Amino acid sequence: MSAMVIVVIALVLAALVLAGVVWFVLDSNKRVKRFATSTDLIPGRPGRAPAAWATSTAAEAQLHQRIRYAIADVHQAPGAHATPEVIAARDDLDDAVFELDDRLIEIGEMADEGSTGVIDTRVVETDDKDNDGPDRGEQAAKAAEEIDSPKARKLRAIEQTILVLEALPKKIWDAQPAAALADLNSTAKALRSN
């Protein structure tokens, strides 16, 4: 009889643990989806980017999404909440993130001069014997120029800055407050120097 009671208690505990795990997974998934489709640049603070950027695959939108997830990771890092000085540095980083995102929005509004990053396939497919069209070298030069448009160069510069922001959560996760403070300040400076 006591073995039966132990089995029943074990089954009830297993069911409760399983229910807790399922609830945690569903709740986490819901929070992730809510943030993914929100316009928050920083958790709890809406950004100024177009709402469509939350799910768009355009280059500017993808960089915006990377900024959002990187700063969300910074906010989740325990090292970002260590002392009042660290919190103030994190808040300053938040301001730098808004400035970076505003620059990205400005770049997104620039005329797209073919800066898709893909060489026009007509350059590759042109037959050497075909002399009716423009010179193959001219086509290649034009395609390369379009890839290296001012907008494309600015997007690449923003991406390099985002890499600095994406590396920050790992640096401050278990860092001492002085180290976290230094990393937060240097990252904010790097974001502003772009």
Short mmCIF file of N, CA and C in Angstrom, two decimals:
data_model
loop_
_atom_site.label_atom_id
_atom_site.label_comp_id
_atom_site.label_asym_id
_atom_site.label_seq_id
_atom_site.Cartn_x
_atom_site.Cartn_y
_atom_site.Cartn_z
N MET A 1 0.82 -1.19 0.00
CA MET A 1 0.00 0.00 0.00
C MET A 1 0.86 1.25 0.00
N SER A 2 1.91 1.27 0.80
CA SER A 2 2.76 2.45 0.85
C SER A 2 3.51 2.64 -0.47
N ALA A 3 3.81 1.56 -1.18
CA ALA A 3 4.46 1.67 -2.48
C ALA A 3 3.53 2.35 -3.48
N MET A 4 2.25 2.05 -3.37
CA MET A 4 1.25 2.67 -4.26
C MET A 4 1.16 4.17 -3.98
N VAL A 5 1.20 4.57 -2.75
CA VAL A 5 1.15 5.99 -2.38
C VAL A 5 2.39 6.72 -2.93
N ILE A 6 3.53 6.07 -2.80
CA ILE A 6 4.77 6.67 -3.30
C ILE A 6 4.72 6.85 -4.81
N VAL A 7 4.19 5.85 -5.52
CA VAL A 7 4.06 5.92 -6.98
C VAL A 7 3.10 7.05 -7.37
N VAL A 8 1.99 7.17 -6.68
CA VAL A 8 1.00 8.22 -6.98
C VAL A 8 1.61 9.60 -6.72
N ILE A 9 2.31 9.75 -5.61
CA ILE A 9 2.95 11.03 -5.29
C ILE A 9 4.01 11.37 -6.35
N ALA A 10 4.78 10.37 -6.74
CA ALA A 10 5.81 10.59 -7.77
C ALA A 10 5.17 11.00 -9.09
N LEU A 11 4.06 10.37 -9.46
CA LEU A 11 3.36 10.73 -10.70
C LEU A 11 2.79 12.14 -10.64
N VAL A 12 2.23 12.49 -9.49
CA VAL A 12 1.68 13.85 -9.32
C VAL A 12 2.79 14.89 -9.42
N LEU A 13 3.92 14.62 -8.75
CA LEU A 13 5.05 15.55 -8.83
C LEU A 13 5.59 15.65 -10.24
N ALA A 14 5.68 14.53 -10.94
CA ALA A 14 6.16 14.55 -12.33
C ALA A 14 5.21 15.34 -13.21
N ALA A 15 3.91 15.18 -13.00
CA ALA A 15 2.92 15.93 -13.78
C ALA A 15 3.03 17.43 -13.50
N LEU A 16 3.25 17.79 -12.23
CA LEU A 16 3.40 19.21 -11.88
C LEU A 16 4.67 19.81 -12.50
N VAL A 17 5.76 19.06 -12.47
CA VAL A 17 7.00 19.53 -13.08
C VAL A 17 6.83 19.69 -14.58
N LEU A 18 6.20 18.69 -15.21
CA LEU A 18 5.96 18.77 -16.65
C LEU A 18 5.06 19.95 -16.99
N ALA A 19 4.03 20.19 -16.23
CA ALA A 19 3.14 21.32 -16.46
C ALA A 19 3.91 22.64 -16.30
N GLY A 20 4.79 22.71 -15.31
CA GLY A 20 5.59 23.91 -15.12
C GLY A 20 6.53 24.16 -16.29
N VAL A 21 7.14 23.12 -16.80
CA VAL A 21 8.05 23.25 -17.95
C VAL A 21 7.27 23.71 -19.18
N VAL A 22 6.12 23.10 -19.42
CA VAL A 22 5.30 23.48 -20.58
C VAL A 22 4.86 24.94 -20.45
N TRP A 23 4.41 25.34 -19.27
CA TRP A 23 4.01 26.73 -19.06
C TRP A 23 5.18 27.68 -19.32
N PHE A 24 6.37 27.34 -18.81
CA PHE A 24 7.55 28.18 -18.99
C PHE A 24 7.88 28.33 -20.47
N VAL A 25 7.86 27.24 -21.22
CA VAL A 25 8.19 27.28 -22.65
C VAL A 25 7.17 28.12 -23.40
N LEU A 26 5.89 27.90 -23.14
CA LEU A 26 4.85 28.67 -23.83
C LEU A 26 4.93 30.15 -23.48
N ASP A 27 5.15 30.47 -22.22
CA ASP A 27 5.25 31.86 -21.81
C ASP A 27 6.48 32.53 -22.42
N SER A 28 7.60 31.84 -22.44
CA SER A 28 8.81 32.39 -23.05
C SER A 28 8.61 32.63 -24.54
N ASN A 29 8.00 31.68 -25.21
CA ASN A 29 7.75 31.80 -26.64
C ASN A 29 6.84 33.00 -26.92
N LYS A 30 5.84 33.18 -26.07
CA LYS A 30 4.91 34.31 -26.25
C LYS A 30 5.64 35.64 -26.05
N ARG A 31 6.50 35.72 -25.05
CA ARG A 31 7.26 36.95 -24.81
C ARG A 31 8.21 37.26 -25.97
N VAL A 32 8.87 36.22 -26.49
CA VAL A 32 9.79 36.41 -27.61
C VAL A 32 9.02 36.90 -28.84
N LYS A 33 7.89 36.29 -29.13
CA LYS A 33 7.09 36.70 -30.28
C LYS A 33 6.56 38.13 -30.10
N ARG A 34 6.15 38.46 -28.89
CA ARG A 34 5.64 39.81 -28.63
C ARG A 34 6.74 40.85 -28.86
N PHE A 35 7.96 40.57 -28.39
CA PHE A 35 9.06 41.50 -28.62
C PHE A 35 9.43 41.55 -30.09
N ALA A 36 9.42 40.41 -30.77
CA ALA A 36 9.81 40.36 -32.18
C ALA A 36 8.89 41.19 -33.05
N THR A 37 7.62 41.25 -32.72
CA THR A 37 6.67 42.01 -33.54
C THR A 37 6.38 43.39 -32.98
N SER A 38 6.99 43.74 -31.87
CA SER A 38 6.75 45.07 -31.29
C SER A 38 7.63 46.11 -31.99
N THR A 39 7.39 47.35 -31.66
CA THR A 39 8.22 48.42 -32.20
C THR A 39 9.23 48.91 -31.16
N ASP A 40 9.36 48.18 -30.06
CA ASP A 40 10.30 48.56 -29.01
C ASP A 40 11.73 48.41 -29.53
N LEU A 41 12.50 49.48 -29.42
CA LEU A 41 13.91 49.39 -29.74
C LEU A 41 14.64 48.78 -28.55
N ILE A 42 14.30 49.28 -27.40
CA ILE A 42 14.82 48.78 -26.13
C ILE A 42 13.60 48.27 -25.38
N PRO A 43 13.68 47.14 -24.71
CA PRO A 43 12.50 46.61 -24.03
C PRO A 43 11.78 47.68 -23.20
N GLY A 44 10.53 47.93 -23.56
CA GLY A 44 9.72 48.92 -22.86
C GLY A 44 9.81 50.33 -23.43
N ARG A 45 10.67 50.54 -24.43
CA ARG A 45 10.82 51.88 -25.02
C ARG A 45 10.69 51.78 -26.55
N PRO A 46 9.58 52.27 -27.09
CA PRO A 46 9.38 52.17 -28.53
C PRO A 46 10.43 52.96 -29.31
N GLY A 47 10.81 52.42 -30.45
CA GLY A 47 11.75 53.09 -31.32
C GLY A 47 11.04 53.97 -32.32
N ARG A 48 11.81 54.62 -33.18
CA ARG A 48 11.25 55.53 -34.17
C ARG A 48 11.30 54.94 -35.58
N ALA A 49 11.75 53.71 -35.71
CA ALA A 49 11.84 53.07 -37.02
C ALA A 49 10.44 52.70 -37.50
N PRO A 50 10.29 52.56 -38.82
CA PRO A 50 8.99 52.12 -39.34
C PRO A 50 8.57 50.79 -38.71
N ALA A 51 7.31 50.65 -38.41
CA ALA A 51 6.81 49.42 -37.78
C ALA A 51 7.08 48.20 -38.64
N ALA A 52 7.10 48.37 -39.95
CA ALA A 52 7.35 47.24 -40.86
C ALA A 52 8.75 46.66 -40.68
N TRP A 53 9.67 47.41 -40.13
CA TRP A 53 11.03 46.94 -39.93
C TRP A 53 11.10 45.80 -38.91
N ALA A 54 10.09 45.63 -38.11
CA ALA A 54 10.11 44.56 -37.10
C ALA A 54 10.15 43.18 -37.75
N THR A 55 9.61 43.06 -38.96
CA THR A 55 9.56 41.76 -39.63
C THR A 55 10.12 41.78 -41.05
N SER A 56 10.56 42.93 -41.53
CA SER A 56 11.05 43.05 -42.90
C SER A 56 12.40 42.37 -43.07
N THR A 57 12.71 42.02 -44.31
CA THR A 57 14.01 41.43 -44.62
C THR A 57 14.92 42.40 -45.36
N ALA A 58 14.52 43.65 -45.46
CA ALA A 58 15.38 44.66 -46.08
C ALA A 58 16.65 44.82 -45.24
N ALA A 59 17.73 45.23 -45.88
CA ALA A 59 19.02 45.35 -45.18
C ALA A 59 18.91 46.26 -43.96
N GLU A 60 18.26 47.40 -44.12
CA GLU A 60 18.13 48.35 -43.01
C GLU A 60 17.33 47.73 -41.87
N ALA A 61 16.26 47.02 -42.23
CA ALA A 61 15.40 46.41 -41.21
C ALA A 61 16.14 45.31 -40.46
N GLN A 62 16.94 44.52 -41.18
CA GLN A 62 17.69 43.46 -40.51
C GLN A 62 18.72 44.04 -39.55
N LEU A 63 19.36 45.14 -39.92
CA LEU A 63 20.30 45.78 -39.00
C LEU A 63 19.56 46.33 -37.79
N HIS A 64 18.40 46.90 -38.01
CA HIS A 64 17.57 47.41 -36.91
C HIS A 64 17.20 46.26 -35.96
N GLN A 65 16.83 45.12 -36.52
CA GLN A 65 16.48 43.97 -35.70
C GLN A 65 17.68 43.49 -34.90
N ARG A 66 18.85 43.51 -35.49
CA ARG A 66 20.06 43.10 -34.76
C ARG A 66 20.34 44.05 -33.60
N ILE A 67 20.13 45.35 -33.82
CA ILE A 67 20.30 46.32 -32.73
C ILE A 67 19.33 45.99 -31.60
N ARG A 68 18.08 45.74 -31.93
CA ARG A 68 17.06 45.45 -30.92
C ARG A 68 17.43 44.24 -30.08
N TYR A 69 17.83 43.16 -30.75
CA TYR A 69 18.14 41.94 -30.00
C TYR A 69 19.43 42.08 -29.20
N ALA A 70 20.39 42.82 -29.72
CA ALA A 70 21.65 43.00 -28.99
C ALA A 70 21.41 43.80 -27.71
N ILE A 71 20.65 44.89 -27.80
CA ILE A 71 20.43 45.71 -26.60
C ILE A 71 19.49 44.97 -25.63
N ALA A 72 18.60 44.14 -26.13
CA ALA A 72 17.76 43.32 -25.24
C ALA A 72 18.63 42.35 -24.46
N ASP A 73 19.64 41.77 -25.13
CA ASP A 73 20.58 40.87 -24.44
C ASP A 73 21.38 41.62 -23.38
N VAL A 74 21.76 42.87 -23.67
CA VAL A 74 22.48 43.68 -22.68
C VAL A 74 21.60 43.87 -21.44
N HIS A 75 20.32 44.16 -21.65
CA HIS A 75 19.41 44.39 -20.52
C HIS A 75 19.18 43.12 -19.71
N GLN A 76 19.32 41.97 -20.32
CA GLN A 76 19.14 40.71 -19.59
C GLN A 76 20.39 40.29 -18.83
N ALA A 77 21.52 40.84 -19.17
CA ALA A 77 22.77 40.46 -18.52
C ALA A 77 22.78 40.93 -17.06
N PRO A 78 23.06 40.05 -16.12
CA PRO A 78 23.10 40.45 -14.71
C PRO A 78 24.12 41.56 -14.45
N GLY A 79 25.21 41.58 -15.21
CA GLY A 79 26.24 42.60 -15.02
C GLY A 79 25.78 44.00 -15.37
N ALA A 80 24.67 44.13 -16.09
CA ALA A 80 24.15 45.44 -16.48
C ALA A 80 23.33 46.09 -15.37
N HIS A 81 23.17 45.39 -14.26
CA HIS A 81 22.34 45.89 -13.16
C HIS A 81 23.09 45.92 -11.84
N ALA A 82 24.42 45.84 -11.89
CA ALA A 82 25.22 45.62 -10.69
C ALA A 82 25.19 46.78 -9.70
N THR A 83 25.43 47.99 -10.15
CA THR A 83 25.49 49.15 -9.26
C THR A 83 24.78 50.32 -9.92
N PRO A 84 24.49 51.37 -9.15
CA PRO A 84 23.87 52.55 -9.76
C PRO A 84 24.72 53.16 -10.89
N GLU A 85 26.05 53.09 -10.76
CA GLU A 85 26.92 53.62 -11.81
C GLU A 85 26.80 52.80 -13.09
N VAL A 86 26.72 51.49 -12.93
CA VAL A 86 26.58 50.61 -14.09
C VAL A 86 25.22 50.84 -14.75
N ILE A 87 24.19 51.01 -13.95
CA ILE A 87 22.85 51.27 -14.50
C ILE A 87 22.84 52.59 -15.26
N ALA A 88 23.51 53.60 -14.72
CA ALA A 88 23.60 54.89 -15.42
C ALA A 88 24.35 54.74 -16.75
N ALA A 89 25.41 53.94 -16.76
CA ALA A 89 26.15 53.69 -18.01
C ALA A 89 25.30 52.92 -18.99
N ARG A 90 24.50 51.98 -18.50
CA ARG A 90 23.59 51.23 -19.39
C ARG A 90 22.54 52.16 -19.98
N ASP A 91 22.04 53.08 -19.16
CA ASP A 91 21.06 54.05 -19.66
C ASP A 91 21.69 54.96 -20.72
N ASP A 92 22.96 55.33 -20.53
CA ASP A 92 23.67 56.12 -21.54
C ASP A 92 23.84 55.30 -22.82
N LEU A 93 24.11 54.01 -22.67
CA LEU A 93 24.20 53.12 -23.84
C LEU A 93 22.86 53.07 -24.56
N ASP A 94 21.76 53.04 -23.80
CA ASP A 94 20.44 53.06 -24.43
C ASP A 94 20.27 54.31 -25.31
N ASP A 95 20.72 55.45 -24.80
CA ASP A 95 20.65 56.69 -25.60
C ASP A 95 21.50 56.58 -26.86
N ALA A 96 22.69 55.98 -26.73
CA ALA A 96 23.56 55.78 -27.89
C ALA A 96 22.92 54.84 -28.90
N VAL A 97 22.19 53.83 -28.42
CA VAL A 97 21.49 52.90 -29.31
C VAL A 97 20.41 53.64 -30.08
N PHE A 98 19.68 54.53 -29.41
CA PHE A 98 18.66 55.33 -30.11
C PHE A 98 19.31 56.21 -31.18
N GLU A 99 20.46 56.80 -30.86
CA GLU A 99 21.16 57.63 -31.85
C GLU A 99 21.61 56.80 -33.04
N LEU A 100 22.12 55.60 -32.79
CA LEU A 100 22.55 54.71 -33.87
C LEU A 100 21.35 54.31 -34.73
N ASP A 101 20.25 53.98 -34.10
CA ASP A 101 19.06 53.58 -34.85
C ASP A 101 18.51 54.75 -35.66
N ASP A 102 18.59 55.96 -35.12
CA ASP A 102 18.15 57.13 -35.87
C ASP A 102 19.01 57.32 -37.12
N ARG A 103 20.32 57.09 -37.01
CA ARG A 103 21.20 57.17 -38.19
C ARG A 103 20.82 56.09 -39.20
N LEU A 104 20.49 54.91 -38.70
CA LEU A 104 20.07 53.82 -39.59
C LEU A 104 18.76 54.19 -40.31
N ILE A 105 17.85 54.83 -39.61
CA ILE A 105 16.60 55.27 -40.23
C ILE A 105 16.89 56.29 -41.34
N GLU A 106 17.81 57.22 -41.07
CA GLU A 106 18.19 58.19 -42.10
C GLU A 106 18.77 57.49 -43.32
N ILE A 107 19.61 56.51 -43.09
CA ILE A 107 20.21 55.76 -44.20
C ILE A 107 19.12 55.01 -44.96
N GLY A 108 18.17 54.46 -44.25
CA GLY A 108 17.07 53.74 -44.88
C GLY A 108 16.23 54.62 -45.78
N GLU A 109 16.21 55.91 -45.49
CA GLU A 109 15.44 56.85 -46.30
C GLU A 109 16.21 57.35 -47.52
N MET A 110 17.51 57.00 -47.60
CA MET A 110 18.30 57.41 -48.76
C MET A 110 17.80 56.68 -50.00
N ALA A 111 18.01 57.31 -51.14
CA ALA A 111 17.65 56.68 -52.41
C ALA A 111 18.46 55.41 -52.57
N ASP A 112 17.79 54.36 -52.97
CA ASP A 112 18.47 53.09 -53.17
C ASP A 112 19.01 53.05 -54.59
N GLU A 113 20.30 53.25 -54.70
CA GLU A 113 20.94 53.36 -56.00
C GLU A 113 21.48 52.02 -56.46
N GLY A 114 20.67 50.98 -56.32
CA GLY A 114 21.12 49.66 -56.75
C GLY A 114 22.04 49.01 -55.74
N SER A 115 22.00 49.44 -54.51
CA SER A 115 22.93 48.93 -53.50
C SER A 115 22.43 47.64 -52.88
N THR A 116 21.98 46.76 -53.72
CA THR A 116 21.47 45.49 -53.19
C THR A 116 22.57 44.53 -52.84
N GLY A 117 23.77 44.78 -53.32
CA GLY A 117 24.88 43.89 -53.01
C GLY A 117 24.95 42.70 -53.96
N VAL A 118 24.20 42.75 -55.04
CA VAL A 118 24.19 41.66 -56.00
C VAL A 118 24.62 42.21 -57.35
N ILE A 119 25.58 41.59 -57.97
CA ILE A 119 26.03 42.03 -59.28
C ILE A 119 24.96 41.66 -60.31
N ASP A 120 24.67 42.59 -61.20
CA ASP A 120 23.70 42.38 -62.25
C ASP A 120 24.12 41.16 -63.07
N THR A 121 23.25 40.17 -63.15
CA THR A 121 23.61 38.93 -63.84
C THR A 121 23.83 39.14 -65.32
N ARG A 122 23.35 40.22 -65.89
CA ARG A 122 23.59 40.47 -67.31
C ARG A 122 25.08 40.66 -67.57
N VAL A 123 25.82 41.12 -66.56
CA VAL A 123 27.26 41.29 -66.72
C VAL A 123 27.92 39.92 -66.91
N VAL A 124 27.48 38.96 -66.12
CA VAL A 124 28.07 37.63 -66.16
C VAL A 124 27.61 36.88 -67.41
N GLU A 125 26.36 37.06 -67.79
CA GLU A 125 25.78 36.28 -68.87
C GLU A 125 26.07 36.84 -70.26
N THR A 126 26.63 38.01 -70.37
CA THR A 126 26.89 38.61 -71.68
C THR A 126 27.91 37.77 -72.42
N ASP A 127 27.59 37.43 -73.65
CA ASP A 127 28.49 36.64 -74.49
C ASP A 127 29.54 37.57 -75.08
N ASP A 128 30.80 37.12 -75.08
CA ASP A 128 31.88 37.94 -75.63
C ASP A 128 31.66 38.26 -77.10
N LYS A 129 30.94 37.44 -77.82
CA LYS A 129 30.73 37.66 -79.24
C LYS A 129 29.62 38.67 -79.50
N ASP A 130 28.84 39.01 -78.46
CA ASP A 130 27.73 39.94 -78.61
C ASP A 130 28.26 41.36 -78.48
N ASN A 131 28.32 42.07 -79.58
CA ASN A 131 28.84 43.43 -79.59
C ASN A 131 27.74 44.46 -79.74
N ASP A 132 26.46 44.05 -79.64
CA ASP A 132 25.36 44.98 -79.82
C ASP A 132 25.17 45.88 -78.61
N GLY A 133 25.49 45.43 -77.41
CA GLY A 133 25.24 46.19 -76.20
C GLY A 133 26.48 46.90 -75.71
N PRO A 134 26.39 47.48 -74.50
CA PRO A 134 27.54 48.17 -73.93
C PRO A 134 28.69 47.21 -73.66
N ASP A 135 29.87 47.76 -73.56
CA ASP A 135 31.07 46.97 -73.30
C ASP A 135 30.91 46.22 -71.99
N ARG A 136 31.38 44.97 -71.97
CA ARG A 136 31.28 44.12 -70.77
C ARG A 136 32.01 44.76 -69.59
N GLY A 137 33.15 45.36 -69.82
CA GLY A 137 33.91 46.03 -68.75
C GLY A 137 33.14 47.19 -68.16
N GLU A 138 32.43 47.93 -69.02
CA GLU A 138 31.62 49.06 -68.53
C GLU A 138 30.48 48.55 -67.65
N GLN A 139 29.86 47.45 -68.09
CA GLN A 139 28.78 46.87 -67.28
C GLN A 139 29.30 46.41 -65.92
N ALA A 140 30.44 45.76 -65.89
CA ALA A 140 31.01 45.29 -64.63
C ALA A 140 31.35 46.45 -63.71
N ALA A 141 31.92 47.52 -64.30
CA ALA A 141 32.27 48.70 -63.50
C ALA A 141 31.02 49.33 -62.91
N LYS A 142 29.95 49.42 -63.71
CA LYS A 142 28.70 50.01 -63.22
C LYS A 142 28.10 49.15 -62.11
N ALA A 143 28.13 47.83 -62.29
CA ALA A 143 27.59 46.93 -61.26
C ALA A 143 28.37 47.06 -59.97
N ALA A 144 29.70 47.11 -60.06
CA ALA A 144 30.54 47.25 -58.86
C ALA A 144 30.29 48.58 -58.18
N GLU A 145 30.09 49.64 -58.95
CA GLU A 145 29.82 50.97 -58.38
C GLU A 145 28.50 50.96 -57.63
N GLU A 146 27.49 50.27 -58.19
CA GLU A 146 26.19 50.22 -57.52
C GLU A 146 26.27 49.46 -56.21
N ILE A 147 27.09 48.42 -56.17
CA ILE A 147 27.23 47.66 -54.93
C ILE A 147 27.92 48.53 -53.88
N ASP A 148 28.82 49.37 -54.31
CA ASP A 148 29.55 50.23 -53.39
C ASP A 148 28.96 51.63 -53.36
N SER A 149 27.64 51.73 -53.41
CA SER A 149 26.98 53.02 -53.36
C SER A 149 27.16 53.65 -51.97
N PRO A 150 26.91 54.94 -51.85
CA PRO A 150 27.02 55.58 -50.52
C PRO A 150 26.13 54.90 -49.47
N LYS A 151 24.95 54.50 -49.88
CA LYS A 151 24.05 53.84 -48.94
C LYS A 151 24.64 52.51 -48.47
N ALA A 152 25.19 51.73 -49.40
CA ALA A 152 25.78 50.44 -49.04
C ALA A 152 26.96 50.62 -48.10
N ARG A 153 27.79 51.63 -48.36
CA ARG A 153 28.95 51.89 -47.48
C ARG A 153 28.49 52.26 -46.08
N LYS A 154 27.45 53.08 -46.00
CA LYS A 154 26.95 53.49 -44.68
C LYS A 154 26.32 52.32 -43.94
N LEU A 155 25.64 51.46 -44.66
CA LEU A 155 25.06 50.27 -44.02
C LEU A 155 26.15 49.35 -43.49
N ARG A 156 27.23 49.19 -44.25
CA ARG A 156 28.35 48.35 -43.78
C ARG A 156 28.99 48.97 -42.53
N ALA A 157 29.10 50.29 -42.49
CA ALA A 157 29.67 50.95 -41.30
C ALA A 157 28.78 50.73 -40.08
N ILE A 158 27.47 50.84 -40.28
CA ILE A 158 26.53 50.59 -39.17
C ILE A 158 26.66 49.13 -38.72
N GLU A 159 26.79 48.21 -39.66
CA GLU A 159 26.92 46.81 -39.30
C GLU A 159 28.16 46.56 -38.45
N GLN A 160 29.26 47.21 -38.78
CA GLN A 160 30.49 47.04 -37.98
C GLN A 160 30.27 47.55 -36.56
N THR A 161 29.52 48.62 -36.42
CA THR A 161 29.20 49.15 -35.09
C THR A 161 28.30 48.19 -34.32
N ILE A 162 27.36 47.58 -35.03
CA ILE A 162 26.45 46.63 -34.39
C ILE A 162 27.23 45.43 -33.85
N LEU A 163 28.27 45.03 -34.55
CA LEU A 163 29.09 43.91 -34.07
C LEU A 163 29.68 44.22 -32.69
N VAL A 164 30.05 45.46 -32.46
CA VAL A 164 30.57 45.86 -31.14
C VAL A 164 29.47 45.71 -30.09
N LEU A 165 28.26 46.16 -30.44
CA LEU A 165 27.14 46.04 -29.50
C LEU A 165 26.78 44.58 -29.24
N GLU A 166 26.84 43.75 -30.28
CA GLU A 166 26.49 42.34 -30.11
C GLU A 166 27.50 41.59 -29.24
N ALA A 167 28.72 42.07 -29.17
CA ALA A 167 29.73 41.41 -28.33
C ALA A 167 29.61 41.80 -26.86
N LEU A 168 28.90 42.86 -26.57
CA LEU A 168 28.83 43.39 -25.20
C LEU A 168 28.19 42.45 -24.18
N PRO A 169 27.04 41.82 -24.46
CA PRO A 169 26.42 41.00 -23.41
C PRO A 169 27.34 39.93 -22.84
N LYS A 170 28.12 39.30 -23.70
CA LYS A 170 29.05 38.26 -23.23
C LYS A 170 30.12 38.86 -22.32
N LYS A 171 30.55 40.08 -22.64
CA LYS A 171 31.59 40.72 -21.83
C LYS A 171 31.10 41.09 -20.43
N ILE A 172 29.86 41.54 -20.34
CA ILE A 172 29.38 42.05 -19.05
C ILE A 172 28.57 41.05 -18.25
N TRP A 173 28.33 39.87 -18.81
CA TRP A 173 27.42 38.91 -18.15
C TRP A 173 27.83 38.66 -16.70
N ASP A 174 29.06 38.26 -16.47
CA ASP A 174 29.53 37.98 -15.11
C ASP A 174 30.65 38.93 -14.70
N ALA A 175 30.74 40.06 -15.36
CA ALA A 175 31.84 40.99 -15.10
C ALA A 175 31.68 41.70 -13.76
N GLN A 176 32.81 42.06 -13.20
CA GLN A 176 32.80 42.91 -12.01
C GLN A 176 32.24 44.28 -12.40
N PRO A 177 31.64 45.00 -11.48
CA PRO A 177 31.03 46.29 -11.83
C PRO A 177 31.98 47.26 -12.54
N ALA A 178 33.23 47.33 -12.12
CA ALA A 178 34.18 48.25 -12.77
C ALA A 178 34.41 47.86 -14.23
N ALA A 179 34.54 46.57 -14.48
CA ALA A 179 34.75 46.10 -15.86
C ALA A 179 33.49 46.31 -16.69
N ALA A 180 32.33 46.03 -16.12
CA ALA A 180 31.07 46.24 -16.84
C ALA A 180 30.89 47.72 -17.17
N LEU A 181 31.21 48.58 -16.22
CA LEU A 181 31.11 50.02 -16.43
C LEU A 181 32.01 50.46 -17.59
N ALA A 182 33.24 49.98 -17.60
CA ALA A 182 34.18 50.32 -18.68
C ALA A 182 33.68 49.81 -20.03
N ASP A 183 33.18 48.58 -20.07
CA ASP A 183 32.68 48.01 -21.33
C ASP A 183 31.44 48.76 -21.83
N LEU A 184 30.53 49.10 -20.92
CA LEU A 184 29.34 49.84 -21.32
C LEU A 184 29.72 51.20 -21.89
N ASN A 185 30.64 51.89 -21.20
CA ASN A 185 31.05 53.22 -21.66
C ASN A 185 31.78 53.15 -23.00
N SER A 186 32.67 52.17 -23.17
CA SER A 186 33.41 52.08 -24.43
C SER A 186 32.48 51.70 -25.59
N THR A 187 31.48 50.88 -25.32
CA THR A 187 30.52 50.52 -26.37
C THR A 187 29.66 51.72 -26.76
N ALA A 188 29.22 52.50 -25.77
CA ALA A 188 28.43 53.70 -26.08
C ALA A 188 29.26 54.66 -26.92
N LYS A 189 30.54 54.80 -26.58
CA LYS A 189 31.44 55.68 -27.35
C LYS A 189 31.59 55.16 -28.79
N ALA A 190 31.72 53.85 -28.95
CA ALA A 190 31.87 53.26 -30.29
C ALA A 190 30.59 53.47 -31.12
N LEU A 191 29.43 53.36 -30.49
CA LEU A 191 28.18 53.56 -31.21
C LEU A 191 28.04 55.02 -31.65
N ARG A 192 28.53 55.93 -30.84
CA ARG A 192 28.42 57.35 -31.20
C ARG A 192 29.46 57.78 -32.22
N SER A 193 30.55 57.04 -32.33
CA SER A 193 31.62 57.46 -33.23
C SER A 193 31.35 57.06 -34.68
N ASN A 194 30.31 56.29 -34.91
CA ASN A 194 30.01 55.85 -36.27
C ASN A 194 29.57 57.02 -37.11
#
